[in-house]
Short mmCIF file of N, CA and C in Angstrom, two decimals:
data_model
loop_
_atom_site.label_atom_id
_atom_site.label_comp_id
_atom_site.label_asym_id
_atom_site.label_seq_id
_atom_site.Cartn_x
_atom_site.Cartn_y
_atom_site.Cartn_z
N GLY A 125 2.11 8.41 24.30
CA GLY A 125 1.68 7.14 23.80
C GLY A 125 2.77 6.45 22.99
N LEU A 126 2.41 5.33 22.47
CA LEU A 126 3.29 4.51 21.65
C LEU A 126 3.69 5.24 20.37
N GLN A 127 5.00 5.41 20.13
CA GLN A 127 5.43 6.12 18.94
C GLN A 127 6.28 5.28 17.99
N GLU A 128 7.10 4.39 18.53
CA GLU A 128 7.97 3.55 17.70
C GLU A 128 7.83 2.10 18.11
N VAL A 129 7.73 1.22 17.09
CA VAL A 129 7.61 -0.21 17.35
C VAL A 129 8.55 -0.95 16.41
N GLU A 130 9.32 -1.88 16.96
CA GLU A 130 10.11 -2.80 16.15
C GLU A 130 9.62 -4.20 16.47
N LEU A 131 9.04 -4.85 15.47
CA LEU A 131 8.44 -6.16 15.69
C LEU A 131 9.49 -7.26 15.64
N PRO A 132 9.41 -8.24 16.54
CA PRO A 132 10.38 -9.33 16.55
C PRO A 132 10.19 -10.27 15.36
N PHE A 133 11.19 -11.07 15.09
CA PHE A 133 11.17 -12.02 13.98
C PHE A 133 9.98 -12.98 14.08
N SER A 134 9.55 -13.28 15.29
CA SER A 134 8.44 -14.23 15.49
C SER A 134 7.09 -13.67 15.03
N THR A 135 7.00 -12.36 14.80
CA THR A 135 5.74 -11.75 14.35
C THR A 135 5.66 -11.83 12.83
N THR A 136 4.73 -12.66 12.34
CA THR A 136 4.60 -12.85 10.89
C THR A 136 3.37 -12.16 10.31
N GLY A 137 2.55 -11.59 11.17
CA GLY A 137 1.36 -10.91 10.68
C GLY A 137 0.93 -9.80 11.62
N ILE A 138 0.26 -8.82 11.05
CA ILE A 138 -0.32 -7.73 11.83
C ILE A 138 -1.83 -7.93 11.76
N SER A 139 -2.47 -8.08 12.89
CA SER A 139 -3.90 -8.37 12.90
C SER A 139 -4.73 -7.14 12.58
N ALA A 140 -5.99 -7.37 12.22
CA ALA A 140 -6.91 -6.30 11.85
C ALA A 140 -7.01 -5.27 12.98
N LYS A 141 -6.91 -4.01 12.60
CA LYS A 141 -7.07 -2.86 13.50
C LYS A 141 -6.03 -2.83 14.62
N ALA A 142 -4.93 -3.55 14.48
CA ALA A 142 -3.93 -3.66 15.54
C ALA A 142 -3.42 -2.31 16.04
N PHE A 143 -3.15 -1.39 15.13
CA PHE A 143 -2.63 -0.08 15.51
C PHE A 143 -3.55 1.04 15.06
N LYS A 144 -4.77 0.72 14.71
CA LYS A 144 -5.72 1.70 14.16
C LYS A 144 -5.84 2.92 15.06
N ASN A 145 -5.72 4.09 14.43
CA ASN A 145 -5.86 5.39 15.11
C ASN A 145 -4.88 5.60 16.26
N SER A 146 -3.75 4.90 16.24
CA SER A 146 -2.75 5.09 17.30
C SER A 146 -1.85 6.28 16.94
N GLY A 147 -1.06 6.71 17.88
CA GLY A 147 -0.12 7.81 17.66
C GLY A 147 1.22 7.34 17.11
N LEU A 148 1.25 6.13 16.59
CA LEU A 148 2.48 5.53 16.07
C LEU A 148 3.14 6.42 15.01
N ARG A 149 4.46 6.61 15.13
CA ARG A 149 5.21 7.40 14.15
C ARG A 149 6.10 6.53 13.26
N SER A 150 6.54 5.37 13.80
CA SER A 150 7.47 4.53 13.06
C SER A 150 7.25 3.06 13.41
N ILE A 151 7.28 2.20 12.39
CA ILE A 151 7.17 0.76 12.63
C ILE A 151 8.19 0.03 11.78
N THR A 152 8.83 -0.97 12.37
CA THR A 152 9.81 -1.77 11.65
C THR A 152 9.37 -3.23 11.70
N PHE A 153 9.19 -3.81 10.51
CA PHE A 153 8.87 -5.23 10.37
C PHE A 153 10.17 -5.99 10.15
N THR A 154 10.27 -7.20 10.70
CA THR A 154 11.43 -8.03 10.39
C THR A 154 11.04 -9.28 9.63
N ASN A 155 9.84 -9.81 9.91
CA ASN A 155 9.43 -11.05 9.26
C ASN A 155 7.92 -11.08 8.99
N VAL A 156 7.33 -9.92 8.81
CA VAL A 156 5.88 -9.84 8.61
C VAL A 156 5.54 -10.22 7.17
N LEU A 157 4.58 -11.15 7.02
CA LEU A 157 4.14 -11.62 5.71
C LEU A 157 2.79 -11.04 5.31
N ASN A 158 1.98 -10.64 6.31
CA ASN A 158 0.62 -10.19 6.04
C ASN A 158 0.27 -8.99 6.92
N VAL A 159 -0.23 -7.94 6.27
CA VAL A 159 -0.73 -6.78 7.00
C VAL A 159 -2.25 -6.79 6.82
N SER A 160 -2.99 -7.09 7.88
CA SER A 160 -4.44 -7.27 7.81
C SER A 160 -5.18 -5.95 7.65
N LYS A 161 -6.48 -6.08 7.37
CA LYS A 161 -7.30 -4.90 7.09
C LYS A 161 -7.32 -3.93 8.26
N ASN A 162 -7.25 -2.66 7.90
CA ASN A 162 -7.32 -1.55 8.85
C ASN A 162 -6.21 -1.56 9.90
N ALA A 163 -5.14 -2.30 9.67
CA ALA A 163 -4.09 -2.46 10.68
C ALA A 163 -3.50 -1.13 11.16
N PHE A 164 -3.27 -0.21 10.23
CA PHE A 164 -2.69 1.09 10.57
C PHE A 164 -3.61 2.25 10.17
N GLU A 165 -4.84 1.94 9.88
CA GLU A 165 -5.78 2.97 9.43
C GLU A 165 -5.85 4.12 10.44
N GLY A 166 -5.79 5.33 9.92
CA GLY A 166 -5.93 6.50 10.77
C GLY A 166 -4.71 6.83 11.61
N CYS A 167 -3.58 6.21 11.33
CA CYS A 167 -2.34 6.55 12.05
C CYS A 167 -1.78 7.82 11.40
N ILE A 168 -2.35 8.95 11.77
CA ILE A 168 -2.05 10.21 11.07
C ILE A 168 -0.62 10.69 11.29
N ASN A 169 0.08 10.16 12.28
CA ASN A 169 1.46 10.56 12.54
C ASN A 169 2.49 9.58 11.98
N LEU A 170 2.03 8.49 11.38
CA LEU A 170 2.95 7.47 10.87
C LEU A 170 3.74 8.01 9.69
N VAL A 171 5.05 8.10 9.85
CA VAL A 171 5.94 8.63 8.82
C VAL A 171 6.76 7.50 8.20
N ASN A 172 7.17 6.53 9.02
CA ASN A 172 8.14 5.52 8.63
C ASN A 172 7.58 4.10 8.74
N VAL A 173 7.65 3.35 7.64
CA VAL A 173 7.33 1.92 7.66
C VAL A 173 8.54 1.23 7.03
N VAL A 174 9.24 0.45 7.83
CA VAL A 174 10.48 -0.20 7.38
C VAL A 174 10.30 -1.71 7.38
N GLY A 175 10.84 -2.38 6.38
CA GLY A 175 10.86 -3.84 6.37
C GLY A 175 9.68 -4.49 5.68
N LEU A 176 9.13 -3.85 4.67
CA LEU A 176 8.01 -4.43 3.94
C LEU A 176 8.46 -5.49 2.93
N ASP A 177 9.75 -5.80 2.88
CA ASP A 177 10.29 -6.68 1.84
C ASP A 177 9.76 -8.11 1.86
N LYS A 178 9.28 -8.60 3.00
CA LYS A 178 8.76 -9.98 3.06
C LYS A 178 7.23 -10.05 2.98
N VAL A 179 6.58 -8.90 3.04
CA VAL A 179 5.12 -8.85 3.05
C VAL A 179 4.55 -9.36 1.73
N GLU A 180 3.59 -10.29 1.82
CA GLU A 180 2.97 -10.89 0.64
C GLU A 180 1.60 -10.28 0.32
N VAL A 181 0.87 -9.87 1.37
CA VAL A 181 -0.47 -9.30 1.19
C VAL A 181 -0.63 -8.07 2.07
N ILE A 182 -1.09 -6.98 1.44
CA ILE A 182 -1.49 -5.79 2.19
C ILE A 182 -3.00 -5.69 2.02
N ASP A 183 -3.72 -5.89 3.12
CA ASP A 183 -5.17 -6.00 3.08
C ASP A 183 -5.82 -4.62 2.95
N LYS A 184 -7.14 -4.63 2.74
CA LYS A 184 -7.86 -3.39 2.49
C LYS A 184 -7.76 -2.42 3.67
N TYR A 185 -7.60 -1.16 3.31
CA TYR A 185 -7.51 -0.06 4.26
C TYR A 185 -6.34 -0.18 5.23
N ALA A 186 -5.36 -1.02 4.95
CA ALA A 186 -4.27 -1.29 5.89
C ALA A 186 -3.55 -0.02 6.34
N PHE A 187 -3.27 0.88 5.40
CA PHE A 187 -2.58 2.13 5.72
C PHE A 187 -3.44 3.35 5.38
N SER A 188 -4.72 3.16 5.27
CA SER A 188 -5.65 4.23 4.91
C SER A 188 -5.59 5.37 5.93
N GLY A 189 -5.49 6.58 5.42
CA GLY A 189 -5.48 7.75 6.30
C GLY A 189 -4.17 8.01 7.01
N CYS A 190 -3.10 7.38 6.57
CA CYS A 190 -1.77 7.65 7.14
C CYS A 190 -1.21 8.88 6.41
N MET A 191 -1.69 10.03 6.79
CA MET A 191 -1.45 11.26 6.05
C MET A 191 0.01 11.70 6.00
N GLU A 192 0.81 11.29 6.98
CA GLU A 192 2.22 11.71 7.01
C GLU A 192 3.18 10.69 6.40
N LEU A 193 2.66 9.55 5.98
CA LEU A 193 3.50 8.50 5.39
C LEU A 193 4.12 9.03 4.10
N GLN A 194 5.45 9.16 4.09
CA GLN A 194 6.14 9.80 2.99
C GLN A 194 6.64 8.85 1.92
N GLU A 195 6.97 7.63 2.32
CA GLU A 195 7.41 6.66 1.31
C GLU A 195 7.10 5.25 1.76
N ILE A 196 6.88 4.39 0.77
CA ILE A 196 6.67 2.97 1.03
C ILE A 196 7.58 2.21 0.08
N ASN A 197 8.37 1.31 0.63
CA ASN A 197 9.25 0.48 -0.18
C ASN A 197 8.69 -0.93 -0.19
N LEU A 198 7.91 -1.21 -1.22
CA LEU A 198 7.26 -2.50 -1.34
C LEU A 198 8.24 -3.52 -1.90
N GLY A 199 8.29 -4.70 -1.30
CA GLY A 199 9.27 -5.71 -1.69
C GLY A 199 8.77 -6.68 -2.74
N ASP A 200 9.69 -7.47 -3.25
CA ASP A 200 9.39 -8.43 -4.33
C ASP A 200 8.62 -9.65 -3.86
N SER A 201 8.33 -9.75 -2.57
CA SER A 201 7.48 -10.84 -2.08
C SER A 201 6.00 -10.50 -2.20
N LEU A 202 5.71 -9.22 -2.42
CA LEU A 202 4.32 -8.75 -2.43
C LEU A 202 3.56 -9.32 -3.62
N LYS A 203 2.40 -9.93 -3.33
CA LYS A 203 1.58 -10.55 -4.36
C LYS A 203 0.24 -9.83 -4.56
N GLU A 204 -0.27 -9.21 -3.49
CA GLU A 204 -1.58 -8.58 -3.58
C GLU A 204 -1.67 -7.34 -2.70
N ILE A 205 -2.27 -6.30 -3.26
CA ILE A 205 -2.61 -5.08 -2.52
C ILE A 205 -4.11 -4.92 -2.66
N LYS A 206 -4.81 -4.92 -1.54
CA LYS A 206 -6.28 -4.90 -1.60
C LYS A 206 -6.85 -3.47 -1.57
N THR A 207 -8.15 -3.39 -1.74
CA THR A 207 -8.89 -2.14 -1.89
C THR A 207 -8.49 -1.06 -0.87
N LYS A 208 -8.21 0.12 -1.41
CA LYS A 208 -7.92 1.33 -0.63
C LYS A 208 -6.84 1.14 0.42
N ALA A 209 -5.88 0.28 0.16
CA ALA A 209 -4.83 -0.01 1.13
C ALA A 209 -4.05 1.23 1.55
N PHE A 210 -3.85 2.16 0.62
CA PHE A 210 -3.09 3.38 0.91
C PHE A 210 -3.92 4.64 0.70
N GLU A 211 -5.22 4.51 0.75
CA GLU A 211 -6.12 5.64 0.55
C GLU A 211 -5.79 6.78 1.53
N GLY A 212 -5.74 7.99 1.02
CA GLY A 212 -5.55 9.15 1.88
C GLY A 212 -4.15 9.32 2.44
N CYS A 213 -3.17 8.69 1.81
CA CYS A 213 -1.77 8.88 2.22
C CYS A 213 -1.23 10.09 1.45
N TYR A 214 -1.63 11.27 1.91
CA TYR A 214 -1.39 12.52 1.18
C TYR A 214 0.08 12.84 0.98
N SER A 215 0.95 12.39 1.86
CA SER A 215 2.36 12.76 1.78
C SER A 215 3.18 11.89 0.83
N LEU A 216 2.58 10.80 0.31
CA LEU A 216 3.29 9.98 -0.67
C LEU A 216 3.49 10.78 -1.95
N THR A 217 4.71 10.77 -2.47
CA THR A 217 4.97 11.46 -3.73
C THR A 217 5.39 10.51 -4.84
N SER A 218 5.87 9.33 -4.47
CA SER A 218 6.35 8.37 -5.45
C SER A 218 6.04 6.96 -4.97
N VAL A 219 5.59 6.12 -5.88
CA VAL A 219 5.26 4.74 -5.54
C VAL A 219 5.77 3.82 -6.64
N SER A 220 6.38 2.72 -6.25
CA SER A 220 6.78 1.69 -7.20
C SER A 220 6.19 0.36 -6.73
N VAL A 221 5.24 -0.15 -7.51
CA VAL A 221 4.62 -1.43 -7.20
C VAL A 221 5.45 -2.51 -7.88
N PRO A 222 5.98 -3.47 -7.14
CA PRO A 222 6.88 -4.47 -7.74
C PRO A 222 6.17 -5.38 -8.74
N THR A 223 6.93 -5.95 -9.64
CA THR A 223 6.38 -6.82 -10.68
C THR A 223 5.84 -8.13 -10.11
N SER A 224 6.14 -8.43 -8.85
CA SER A 224 5.62 -9.64 -8.20
C SER A 224 4.13 -9.54 -7.91
N VAL A 225 3.58 -8.32 -7.89
CA VAL A 225 2.16 -8.12 -7.57
C VAL A 225 1.30 -8.68 -8.70
N GLU A 226 0.34 -9.53 -8.30
CA GLU A 226 -0.55 -10.17 -9.26
C GLU A 226 -1.96 -9.60 -9.22
N LYS A 227 -2.34 -9.02 -8.09
CA LYS A 227 -3.70 -8.47 -7.95
C LYS A 227 -3.66 -7.16 -7.18
N MET A 228 -4.50 -6.22 -7.64
CA MET A 228 -4.67 -4.96 -6.93
C MET A 228 -6.15 -4.68 -6.80
N GLY A 229 -6.56 -4.28 -5.61
CA GLY A 229 -7.95 -3.95 -5.38
C GLY A 229 -8.30 -2.59 -5.95
N ARG A 230 -9.53 -2.17 -5.71
CA ARG A 230 -10.01 -0.88 -6.20
C ARG A 230 -9.39 0.26 -5.42
N ARG A 231 -9.06 1.31 -6.13
CA ARG A 231 -8.67 2.59 -5.53
C ARG A 231 -7.59 2.46 -4.46
N VAL A 232 -6.58 1.69 -4.78
CA VAL A 232 -5.48 1.43 -3.85
C VAL A 232 -4.84 2.73 -3.36
N PHE A 233 -4.66 3.69 -4.26
CA PHE A 233 -4.02 4.96 -3.91
C PHE A 233 -4.98 6.14 -4.01
N GLU A 234 -6.24 5.92 -3.73
CA GLU A 234 -7.23 7.00 -3.79
C GLU A 234 -6.87 8.13 -2.83
N SER A 235 -7.05 9.35 -3.29
CA SER A 235 -6.80 10.56 -2.49
C SER A 235 -5.34 10.68 -2.05
N CYS A 236 -4.44 10.09 -2.82
CA CYS A 236 -3.00 10.30 -2.61
C CYS A 236 -2.61 11.41 -3.59
N ASP A 237 -3.09 12.60 -3.30
CA ASP A 237 -3.04 13.69 -4.27
C ASP A 237 -1.65 14.19 -4.62
N ASN A 238 -0.65 13.84 -3.84
CA ASN A 238 0.70 14.35 -4.10
C ASN A 238 1.61 13.37 -4.84
N ILE A 239 1.09 12.21 -5.20
CA ILE A 239 1.89 11.27 -5.99
C ILE A 239 2.12 11.89 -7.36
N ASN A 240 3.39 11.99 -7.74
CA ASN A 240 3.70 12.51 -9.07
C ASN A 240 4.49 11.51 -9.90
N SER A 241 4.80 10.37 -9.33
CA SER A 241 5.51 9.33 -10.05
C SER A 241 5.04 7.97 -9.55
N ILE A 242 4.65 7.11 -10.49
CA ILE A 242 4.18 5.79 -10.08
C ILE A 242 4.60 4.75 -11.11
N SER A 243 5.02 3.60 -10.64
CA SER A 243 5.40 2.50 -11.50
C SER A 243 4.50 1.31 -11.15
N LEU A 244 3.83 0.78 -12.17
CA LEU A 244 2.92 -0.34 -11.97
C LEU A 244 3.30 -1.51 -12.86
N PRO A 245 3.12 -2.75 -12.37
CA PRO A 245 3.42 -3.92 -13.19
C PRO A 245 2.34 -4.20 -14.22
N PHE A 246 1.14 -3.65 -14.03
CA PHE A 246 0.02 -3.83 -14.96
C PHE A 246 -1.04 -2.81 -14.59
N ILE A 247 -1.98 -2.63 -15.48
CA ILE A 247 -3.10 -1.74 -15.22
C ILE A 247 -4.34 -2.60 -15.08
N GLY A 248 -5.03 -2.50 -13.98
CA GLY A 248 -6.24 -3.27 -13.79
C GLY A 248 -6.26 -4.00 -12.47
N ARG A 249 -7.07 -5.02 -12.42
CA ARG A 249 -7.31 -5.73 -11.17
C ARG A 249 -6.45 -6.98 -11.04
N ASP A 250 -6.19 -7.65 -12.13
CA ASP A 250 -5.53 -8.95 -12.08
C ASP A 250 -4.78 -9.16 -13.40
N ARG A 251 -3.47 -9.26 -13.34
CA ARG A 251 -2.72 -9.33 -14.58
C ARG A 251 -2.94 -10.63 -15.36
N ASP A 252 -3.46 -11.66 -14.71
CA ASP A 252 -3.66 -12.94 -15.39
C ASP A 252 -5.05 -13.11 -15.98
N LYS A 253 -5.92 -12.17 -15.74
CA LYS A 253 -7.29 -12.26 -16.26
C LYS A 253 -7.50 -11.19 -17.32
N SER A 254 -8.60 -11.26 -18.00
CA SER A 254 -8.87 -10.28 -19.05
C SER A 254 -9.68 -9.11 -18.53
N LYS A 255 -9.78 -8.96 -17.24
CA LYS A 255 -10.55 -7.86 -16.64
C LYS A 255 -9.64 -6.65 -16.46
N TRP A 256 -9.51 -5.85 -17.47
CA TRP A 256 -8.64 -4.68 -17.43
C TRP A 256 -9.47 -3.43 -17.25
N TYR A 257 -8.95 -2.51 -16.51
CA TYR A 257 -9.67 -1.27 -16.21
C TYR A 257 -8.75 -0.09 -16.47
N SER A 258 -9.35 1.07 -16.51
CA SER A 258 -8.56 2.28 -16.72
C SER A 258 -7.65 2.54 -15.52
N LEU A 259 -6.68 3.39 -15.72
CA LEU A 259 -5.76 3.75 -14.66
C LEU A 259 -6.50 4.32 -13.45
N ASP A 260 -7.55 5.10 -13.67
CA ASP A 260 -8.32 5.67 -12.57
C ASP A 260 -8.90 4.59 -11.66
N TYR A 261 -9.24 3.46 -12.21
CA TYR A 261 -9.81 2.37 -11.41
C TYR A 261 -8.86 1.96 -10.30
N THR A 262 -7.59 1.86 -10.63
CA THR A 262 -6.61 1.38 -9.67
C THR A 262 -6.05 2.50 -8.80
N ILE A 263 -5.81 3.65 -9.38
CA ILE A 263 -5.06 4.67 -8.66
C ILE A 263 -5.91 5.84 -8.20
N ASP A 264 -6.68 6.41 -9.08
CA ASP A 264 -7.55 7.53 -8.75
C ASP A 264 -6.79 8.65 -8.04
N CYS A 265 -5.71 9.09 -8.62
CA CYS A 265 -4.93 10.21 -8.10
C CYS A 265 -5.23 11.42 -8.97
N LYS A 266 -6.16 12.21 -8.57
CA LYS A 266 -6.60 13.32 -9.39
C LYS A 266 -5.53 14.38 -9.59
N GLU A 267 -4.63 14.53 -8.65
CA GLU A 267 -3.62 15.57 -8.74
C GLU A 267 -2.27 15.07 -9.26
N ALA A 268 -2.19 13.79 -9.62
CA ALA A 268 -0.90 13.26 -10.08
C ALA A 268 -0.43 14.03 -11.31
N SER A 269 0.77 14.60 -11.23
CA SER A 269 1.24 15.44 -12.32
C SER A 269 1.94 14.65 -13.41
N SER A 270 2.49 13.50 -13.09
CA SER A 270 3.07 12.67 -14.14
C SER A 270 3.08 11.21 -13.72
N ILE A 271 2.66 10.36 -14.62
CA ILE A 271 2.70 8.93 -14.39
C ILE A 271 3.84 8.43 -15.28
N LEU A 272 4.97 8.11 -14.67
CA LEU A 272 6.20 7.97 -15.43
C LEU A 272 6.48 6.59 -16.02
N ASN A 273 6.24 5.53 -15.26
CA ASN A 273 6.78 4.26 -15.71
C ASN A 273 5.76 3.14 -15.59
N TYR A 274 5.15 2.76 -16.71
CA TYR A 274 4.24 1.63 -16.69
C TYR A 274 5.03 0.39 -17.08
N SER A 275 4.98 -0.62 -16.26
CA SER A 275 5.69 -1.87 -16.56
C SER A 275 4.66 -2.91 -16.92
N PHE A 276 4.22 -2.91 -18.15
CA PHE A 276 3.18 -3.87 -18.55
C PHE A 276 3.76 -5.27 -18.68
N ILE A 277 3.03 -6.22 -18.12
CA ILE A 277 3.47 -7.63 -18.19
C ILE A 277 2.38 -8.43 -18.84
#
């Protein structure tokens, strides 16, 4: 089946469920601005996601269940990460959410039990509102051994 995809510059979005439960191992974005809900959900062999630097929104469950995904390099164009976008990405060990992010949904990194280092621009749902929540609300990483760098704005 399909294992590697390099998207052309003309592709600016990934539609809902586009690659859901596929055998995809690697994807390269060149001009993608939006990753829709469930786009890569259940891609248990996905190891490599390249070119997230222009992405502005990662929708809910976009990478949920990508158990082999080892790293994500989120770019400074990113404004919002929605609910459970990276839920169950067990192989992630380190995450840095850029300061450009203004909103994060619930349990973005739920069941990412191997994350031991995380950098966040704020704690809660929306840095511009007074609705602040505990770290568990956003991350819910029960096995995280150290939360190293909070970048409060």
